[in-house]
Amino acid sequence: MFRVILLITSLIAISFANSEVRISQNLPYVDVNVSGQTIRIHRINDTANLLTDDFSKTSRVCPPFCVQPIRPVDGVKNIEELELIDFIKTKVANHKGIVIDARTPKWYKLETIPTAINVPFTITQTNNMQIIQKLFKLFGAKVDANGKFDFSTAKELAIFCNGIWCAQSPTFIRNITKYGYPKDKIYYYRSGMQGWKLLGLTTEINTPKEVK
């Protein structure tokens, strides 16, 4: 039985290695081990595949669905798909980074990027410092007796929402930097879910990693 499983696994790996639809020229797929679970990120290997869901739409009413600036806050790094995949492989897998889906929970429950946790942007729209402290502690920051933050152990954050027309992750970024989260520890994936899906990259559906 083990030999059969091993053979099937090997055949799958070979099929991906010979795939016409690679992530990049020398990268057919990426395997990431997160908390003992192996996640494979690859592209849909059907050259006739088309988007048919809500992400196939080109036009949305603005406001609120307006094209977002490439950099919501000066000092925040911009990344795209290859950089985000590398972030998952190097930062998330080694517990040095977190991928944050800043959308509202209903979007997150439908579909998200592998390893992402849901921290809705609405959580950051608060003047309650206890909530901000709790959030920043989740991200690895420390708070002293006077309520002052120590970000020396804070994790790097890769933040996204629905796409270049979605203001949820830019709002999230503006709010957490307002409270002092280091800009050099923040990455903005502006293309978001629409860009990720446009390239046929792996998604997770109905995953229960929601932060309330």
PDB file of C-alpha atoms in Angstrom:
ATOM      1  CA  MET A   1       0.000   0.000   0.000  1.00  0.00           C
ATOM      2  CA  PHE A   2       2.817   2.382   0.917  1.00  0.00           C
ATOM      3  CA  ARG A   3       4.533   1.676  -2.405  1.00  0.00           C
ATOM      4  CA  VAL A   4       1.315   2.469  -4.267  1.00  0.00           C
ATOM      5  CA  ILE A   5       0.953   5.803  -2.444  1.00  0.00           C
ATOM      6  CA  LEU A   6       4.617   6.576  -3.094  1.00  0.00           C
ATOM      7  CA  LEU A   7       4.178   5.771  -6.787  1.00  0.00           C
ATOM      8  CA  ILE A   8       1.102   7.988  -7.077  1.00  0.00           C
ATOM      9  CA  THR A   9       2.910  10.819  -5.288  1.00  0.00           C
ATOM     10  CA  SER A  10       5.888  10.432  -7.611  1.00  0.00           C
ATOM     11  CA  LEU A  11       3.668  10.461 -10.699  1.00  0.00           C
ATOM     12  CA  ILE A  12       1.925  13.629  -9.498  1.00  0.00           C
ATOM     13  CA  ALA A  13       5.275  15.303  -8.878  1.00  0.00           C
ATOM     14  CA  ILE A  14       6.481  14.282 -12.358  1.00  0.00           C
ATOM     15  CA  SER A  15       3.295  15.602 -13.955  1.00  0.00           C
ATOM     16  CA  PHE A  16       3.785  18.981 -12.254  1.00  0.00           C
ATOM     17  CA  ALA A  17       7.451  19.021 -13.228  1.00  0.00           C
ATOM     18  CA  ASN A  18       6.451  18.488 -16.873  1.00  0.00           C
ATOM     19  CA  SER A  19       3.598  20.963 -16.688  1.00  0.00           C
ATOM     20  CA  GLU A  20       3.077  23.595 -19.373  1.00  0.00           C
ATOM     21  CA  VAL A  21       1.742  25.997 -16.739  1.00  0.00           C
ATOM     22  CA  ARG A  22       4.507  26.716 -14.249  1.00  0.00           C
ATOM     23  CA  ILE A  23       4.780  29.429 -11.631  1.00  0.00           C
ATOM     24  CA  SER A  24       7.986  30.590 -13.298  1.00  0.00           C
ATOM     25  CA  GLN A  25      10.354  29.041 -15.814  1.00  0.00           C
ATOM     26  CA  ASN A  26      12.235  26.925 -13.297  1.00  0.00           C
ATOM     27  CA  LEU A  27       9.496  26.643 -10.673  1.00  0.00           C
ATOM     28  CA  PRO A  28       6.616  24.238 -11.426  1.00  0.00           C
ATOM     29  CA  TYR A  29       5.238  24.369  -7.869  1.00  0.00           C
ATOM     30  CA  VAL A  30       6.198  25.182  -4.282  1.00  0.00           C
ATOM     31  CA  ASP A  31       5.734  22.875  -1.297  1.00  0.00           C
ATOM     32  CA  VAL A  32       5.525  24.675   2.036  1.00  0.00           C
ATOM     33  CA  ASN A  33       5.462  22.963   5.423  1.00  0.00           C
ATOM     34  CA  VAL A  34       3.419  24.983   7.910  1.00  0.00           C
ATOM     35  CA  SER A  35       2.832  23.541  11.387  1.00  0.00           C
ATOM     36  CA  GLY A  36       3.428  20.002  10.135  1.00  0.00           C
ATOM     37  CA  GLN A  37       1.098  20.334   7.152  1.00  0.00           C
ATOM     38  CA  THR A  38       2.443  20.395   3.610  1.00  0.00           C
ATOM     39  CA  ILE A  39       0.771  22.887   1.302  1.00  0.00           C
ATOM     40  CA  ARG A  40       1.453  22.812  -2.424  1.00  0.00           C
ATOM     41  CA  ILE A  41       1.108  26.076  -4.347  1.00  0.00           C
ATOM     42  CA  HIS A  42       0.821  25.684  -8.102  1.00  0.00           C
ATOM     43  CA  ARG A  43      -1.116  27.005 -11.069  1.00  0.00           C
ATOM     44  CA  ILE A  44      -4.165  25.411 -12.683  1.00  0.00           C
ATOM     45  CA  ASN A  45      -2.801  23.169 -15.437  1.00  0.00           C
ATOM     46  CA  ASP A  46      -5.587  23.795 -17.911  1.00  0.00           C
ATOM     47  CA  THR A  47      -4.626  26.340 -20.576  1.00  0.00           C
ATOM     48  CA  ALA A  48      -8.303  26.788 -21.434  1.00  0.00           C
ATOM     49  CA  ASN A  49      -9.325  27.696 -17.874  1.00  0.00           C
ATOM     50  CA  LEU A  50     -11.241  30.970 -17.450  1.00  0.00           C
ATOM     51  CA  LEU A  51     -12.395  32.926 -14.417  1.00  0.00           C
ATOM     52  CA  THR A  52     -16.165  32.600 -14.094  1.00  0.00           C
ATOM     53  CA  ASP A  53     -16.818  33.920 -10.585  1.00  0.00           C
ATOM     54  CA  ASP A  54     -17.039  37.454  -9.220  1.00  0.00           C
ATOM     55  CA  PHE A  55     -13.353  38.031  -9.936  1.00  0.00           C
ATOM     56  CA  SER A  56     -14.055  37.966 -13.684  1.00  0.00           C
ATOM     57  CA  LYS A  57     -15.742  41.388 -13.342  1.00  0.00           C
ATOM     58  CA  THR A  58     -13.832  44.354 -14.720  1.00  0.00           C
ATOM     59  CA  SER A  59     -15.995  47.238 -13.476  1.00  0.00           C
ATOM     60  CA  ARG A  60     -17.323  48.105 -10.064  1.00  0.00           C
ATOM     61  CA  VAL A  61     -18.992  51.249  -8.779  1.00  0.00           C
ATOM     62  CA  CYS A  62     -16.471  53.784  -7.473  1.00  0.00           C
ATOM     63  CA  PRO A  63     -16.795  54.780  -4.712  1.00  0.00           C
ATOM     64  CA  PRO A  64     -16.299  52.534  -2.850  1.00  0.00           C
ATOM     65  CA  PHE A  65     -14.543  50.188  -5.311  1.00  0.00           C
ATOM     66  CA  CYS A  66     -11.898  52.616  -6.590  1.00  0.00           C
ATOM     67  CA  VAL A  67      -8.434  51.818  -7.941  1.00  0.00           C
ATOM     68  CA  GLN A  68      -6.010  51.923  -5.028  1.00  0.00           C
ATOM     69  CA  PRO A  69      -2.594  53.617  -4.988  1.00  0.00           C
ATOM     70  CA  ILE A  70       0.326  51.283  -5.463  1.00  0.00           C
ATOM     71  CA  ARG A  71       1.657  52.259  -2.026  1.00  0.00           C
ATOM     72  CA  PRO A  72      -0.961  53.090   0.640  1.00  0.00           C
ATOM     73  CA  VAL A  73       1.703  54.291   3.112  1.00  0.00           C
ATOM     74  CA  ASP A  74       5.229  55.483   2.314  1.00  0.00           C
ATOM     75  CA  GLY A  75       7.762  52.989   3.616  1.00  0.00           C
ATOM     76  CA  VAL A  76       5.554  49.930   3.097  1.00  0.00           C
ATOM     77  CA  LYS A  77       6.943  47.397   0.608  1.00  0.00           C
ATOM     78  CA  ASN A  78       4.944  46.295  -2.428  1.00  0.00           C
ATOM     79  CA  ILE A  79       5.005  42.666  -3.526  1.00  0.00           C
ATOM     80  CA  GLU A  80       3.404  40.535  -6.193  1.00  0.00           C
ATOM     81  CA  GLU A  81       2.884  36.800  -6.629  1.00  0.00           C
ATOM     82  CA  LEU A  82       6.476  35.510  -6.718  1.00  0.00           C
ATOM     83  CA  GLU A  83       7.418  37.599  -3.699  1.00  0.00           C
ATOM     84  CA  LEU A  84       4.322  36.473  -1.794  1.00  0.00           C
ATOM     85  CA  ILE A  85       5.058  32.820  -2.558  1.00  0.00           C
ATOM     86  CA  ASP A  86       8.626  33.338  -1.333  1.00  0.00           C
ATOM     87  CA  PHE A  87       7.255  35.077   1.786  1.00  0.00           C
ATOM     88  CA  ILE A  88       5.069  32.029   2.515  1.00  0.00           C
ATOM     89  CA  LYS A  89       7.983  29.664   1.923  1.00  0.00           C
ATOM     90  CA  THR A  90      10.579  31.572   3.949  1.00  0.00           C
ATOM     91  CA  LYS A  91       8.743  33.735   6.474  1.00  0.00           C
ATOM     92  CA  VAL A  92       5.479  31.929   7.245  1.00  0.00           C
ATOM     93  CA  ALA A  93       7.023  28.458   7.261  1.00  0.00           C
ATOM     94  CA  ASN A  94       9.686  29.662   9.727  1.00  0.00           C
ATOM     95  CA  HIS A  95       7.174  31.505  11.957  1.00  0.00           C
ATOM     96  CA  LYS A  96       8.677  34.888  11.110  1.00  0.00           C
ATOM     97  CA  GLY A  97       5.781  36.181   9.046  1.00  0.00           C
ATOM     98  CA  ILE A  98       2.005  36.120   8.698  1.00  0.00           C
ATOM     99  CA  VAL A  99      -0.138  36.362   5.575  1.00  0.00           C
ATOM    100  CA  ILE A 100      -3.207  38.438   6.427  1.00  0.00           C
ATOM    101  CA  ASP A 101      -6.464  38.383   4.524  1.00  0.00           C
ATOM    102  CA  ALA A 102      -7.883  41.784   5.521  1.00  0.00           C
ATOM    103  CA  ARG A 103     -11.302  41.181   3.961  1.00  0.00           C
ATOM    104  CA  THR A 104     -14.548  40.674   5.831  1.00  0.00           C
ATOM    105  CA  PRO A 105     -15.169  37.092   7.026  1.00  0.00           C
ATOM    106  CA  LYS A 106     -17.729  36.184   4.339  1.00  0.00           C
ATOM    107  CA  TRP A 107     -15.101  36.708   1.628  1.00  0.00           C
ATOM    108  CA  TYR A 108     -12.457  34.801   3.563  1.00  0.00           C
ATOM    109  CA  LYS A 109     -14.731  31.815   4.122  1.00  0.00           C
ATOM    110  CA  LEU A 110     -15.436  31.529   0.407  1.00  0.00           C
ATOM    111  CA  GLU A 111     -11.798  31.411  -0.693  1.00  0.00           C
ATOM    112  CA  THR A 112      -8.379  32.666   0.356  1.00  0.00           C
ATOM    113  CA  ILE A 113      -4.642  32.377  -0.293  1.00  0.00           C
ATOM    114  CA  PRO A 114      -2.936  29.381   1.363  1.00  0.00           C
ATOM    115  CA  THR A 115      -1.727  29.955   4.971  1.00  0.00           C
ATOM    116  CA  ALA A 116      -3.622  33.277   5.286  1.00  0.00           C
ATOM    117  CA  ILE A 117      -5.404  34.123   8.507  1.00  0.00           C
ATOM    118  CA  ASN A 118      -8.409  36.421   8.506  1.00  0.00           C
ATOM    119  CA  VAL A 119      -8.004  39.693  10.372  1.00  0.00           C
ATOM    120  CA  PRO A 120     -10.845  41.865   9.012  1.00  0.00           C
ATOM    121  CA  PHE A 121      -9.840  45.468   8.337  1.00  0.00           C
ATOM    122  CA  THR A 122     -12.790  46.568  10.489  1.00  0.00           C
ATOM    123  CA  ILE A 123     -10.911  45.393  13.605  1.00  0.00           C
ATOM    124  CA  THR A 124      -8.302  48.089  13.011  1.00  0.00           C
ATOM    125  CA  GLN A 125     -10.937  50.832  12.792  1.00  0.00           C
ATOM    126  CA  THR A 126     -11.045  51.381  16.517  1.00  0.00           C
ATOM    127  CA  ASN A 127      -9.867  53.830  19.159  1.00  0.00           C
ATOM    128  CA  ASN A 128      -9.839  51.075  21.770  1.00  0.00           C
ATOM    129  CA  MET A 129      -6.177  50.529  22.654  1.00  0.00           C
ATOM    130  CA  GLN A 130      -6.940  47.213  24.344  1.00  0.00           C
ATOM    131  CA  ILE A 131      -8.070  45.835  20.979  1.00  0.00           C
ATOM    132  CA  ILE A 132      -4.972  47.206  19.248  1.00  0.00           C
ATOM    133  CA  GLN A 133      -2.739  45.741  21.960  1.00  0.00           C
ATOM    134  CA  LYS A 134      -4.390  42.347  21.594  1.00  0.00           C
ATOM    135  CA  LEU A 135      -3.964  42.522  17.822  1.00  0.00           C
ATOM    136  CA  PHE A 136      -0.312  43.545  17.970  1.00  0.00           C
ATOM    137  CA  LYS A 137       0.431  40.811  20.510  1.00  0.00           C
ATOM    138  CA  LEU A 138      -1.053  38.351  18.008  1.00  0.00           C
ATOM    139  CA  PHE A 139       1.523  39.686  15.538  1.00  0.00           C
ATOM    140  CA  GLY A 140       4.367  39.076  18.009  1.00  0.00           C
ATOM    141  CA  ALA A 141       4.804  42.568  19.463  1.00  0.00           C
ATOM    142  CA  LYS A 142       5.208  43.146  23.206  1.00  0.00           C
ATOM    143  CA  VAL A 143       3.503  45.711  25.421  1.00  0.00           C
ATOM    144  CA  ASP A 144       5.096  47.070  28.595  1.00  0.00           C
ATOM    145  CA  ALA A 145       3.327  48.168  31.786  1.00  0.00           C
ATOM    146  CA  ASN A 146       2.863  51.669  30.375  1.00  0.00           C
ATOM    147  CA  GLY A 147       1.212  50.389  27.221  1.00  0.00           C
ATOM    148  CA  LYS A 148       4.265  51.128  25.059  1.00  0.00           C
ATOM    149  CA  PHE A 149       4.884  48.729  22.178  1.00  0.00           C
ATOM    150  CA  ASP A 150       8.111  46.837  21.596  1.00  0.00           C
ATOM    151  CA  PHE A 151       8.174  45.705  17.951  1.00  0.00           C
ATOM    152  CA  SER A 152      11.592  44.021  18.052  1.00  0.00           C
ATOM    153  CA  THR A 153       9.940  40.577  17.984  1.00  0.00           C
ATOM    154  CA  ALA A 154       6.967  41.581  15.820  1.00  0.00           C
ATOM    155  CA  LYS A 155       6.429  39.461  12.728  1.00  0.00           C
ATOM    156  CA  GLU A 156       6.487  40.635   9.155  1.00  0.00           C
ATOM    157  CA  LEU A 157       3.023  40.941   7.615  1.00  0.00           C
ATOM    158  CA  ALA A 158       1.950  40.336   4.015  1.00  0.00           C
ATOM    159  CA  ILE A 159      -1.480  41.910   3.615  1.00  0.00           C
ATOM    160  CA  PHE A 160      -4.041  41.591   0.818  1.00  0.00           C
ATOM    161  CA  CYS A 161      -7.727  41.913  -0.002  1.00  0.00           C
ATOM    162  CA  ASN A 162      -9.763  41.464  -3.201  1.00  0.00           C
ATOM    163  CA  GLY A 163      -7.626  43.337  -5.712  1.00  0.00           C
ATOM    164  CA  ILE A 164      -6.446  46.723  -6.935  1.00  0.00           C
ATOM    165  CA  TRP A 165     -10.001  48.077  -6.589  1.00  0.00           C
ATOM    166  CA  CYS A 166     -10.316  46.961  -2.952  1.00  0.00           C
ATOM    167  CA  ALA A 167      -9.621  49.432  -0.121  1.00  0.00           C
ATOM    168  CA  GLN A 168      -9.762  46.925   2.739  1.00  0.00           C
ATOM    169  CA  SER A 169      -6.057  46.075   2.956  1.00  0.00           C
ATOM    170  CA  PRO A 170      -4.900  49.695   2.363  1.00  0.00           C
ATOM    171  CA  THR A 171      -7.216  50.741   5.205  1.00  0.00           C
ATOM    172  CA  PHE A 172      -5.769  47.980   7.387  1.00  0.00           C
ATOM    173  CA  ILE A 173      -2.219  49.137   6.637  1.00  0.00           C
ATOM    174  CA  ARG A 174      -2.955  52.809   7.294  1.00  0.00           C
ATOM    175  CA  ASN A 175      -4.592  51.976  10.610  1.00  0.00           C
ATOM    176  CA  ILE A 176      -1.877  49.720  12.040  1.00  0.00           C
ATOM    177  CA  THR A 177       0.940  52.087  11.003  1.00  0.00           C
ATOM    178  CA  LYS A 178      -0.981  54.891  12.687  1.00  0.00           C
ATOM    179  CA  TYR A 179      -0.530  52.974  15.935  1.00  0.00           C
ATOM    180  CA  GLY A 180       3.164  52.473  15.299  1.00  0.00           C
ATOM    181  CA  TYR A 181       3.489  49.104  13.576  1.00  0.00           C
ATOM    182  CA  PRO A 182       6.855  49.249  11.732  1.00  0.00           C
ATOM    183  CA  LYS A 183       6.415  50.048   8.045  1.00  0.00           C
ATOM    184  CA  ASP A 184       9.483  48.008   7.153  1.00  0.00           C
ATOM    185  CA  LYS A 185       7.704  44.897   8.466  1.00  0.00           C
ATOM    186  CA  ILE A 186       4.678  45.337   6.201  1.00  0.00           C
ATOM    187  CA  TYR A 187       4.209  44.056   2.637  1.00  0.00           C
ATOM    188  CA  TYR A 188       1.237  45.062   0.484  1.00  0.00           C
ATOM    189  CA  TYR A 189       0.026  42.544  -2.111  1.00  0.00           C
ATOM    190  CA  ARG A 190      -2.032  44.992  -4.159  1.00  0.00           C
ATOM    191  CA  SER A 191      -3.239  42.508  -6.820  1.00  0.00           C
ATOM    192  CA  GLY A 192      -5.006  40.525  -4.102  1.00  0.00           C
ATOM    193  CA  MET A 193      -7.386  37.651  -4.754  1.00  0.00           C
ATOM    194  CA  GLN A 194      -8.245  38.773  -8.272  1.00  0.00           C
ATOM    195  CA  GLY A 195      -4.593  38.834  -9.319  1.00  0.00           C
ATOM    196  CA  TRP A 196      -3.863  35.533  -7.557  1.00  0.00           C
ATOM    197  CA  LYS A 197      -6.797  33.793  -9.228  1.00  0.00           C
ATOM    198  CA  LEU A 198      -6.084  35.358 -12.619  1.00  0.00           C
ATOM    199  CA  LEU A 199      -2.824  33.384 -12.598  1.00  0.00           C
ATOM    200  CA  GLY A 200      -4.617  30.180 -11.608  1.00  0.00           C
ATOM    201  CA  LEU A 201      -2.738  29.871  -8.325  1.00  0.00           C
ATOM    202  CA  THR A 202      -3.805  27.538  -5.521  1.00  0.00           C
ATOM    203  CA  THR A 203      -6.525  28.762  -3.160  1.00  0.00           C
ATOM    204  CA  GLU A 204      -8.009  27.444   0.069  1.00  0.00           C
ATOM    205  CA  ILE A 205     -11.765  27.190   0.520  1.00  0.00           C
ATOM    206  CA  ASN A 206     -13.713  27.394   3.775  1.00  0.00           C
ATOM    207  CA  THR A 207     -10.686  27.328   6.068  1.00  0.00           C
ATOM    208  CA  PRO A 208     -11.558  28.146   9.696  1.00  0.00           C
ATOM    209  CA  LYS A 209      -8.531  30.338  10.575  1.00  0.00           C
ATOM    210  CA  GLU A 210     -10.531  33.435  11.402  1.00  0.00           C
ATOM    211  CA  VAL A 211      -9.448  36.080  13.899  1.00  0.00           C
ATOM    212  CA  LYS A 212     -12.319  37.949  15.541  1.00  0.00           C
TER     213      LYS A 212
END
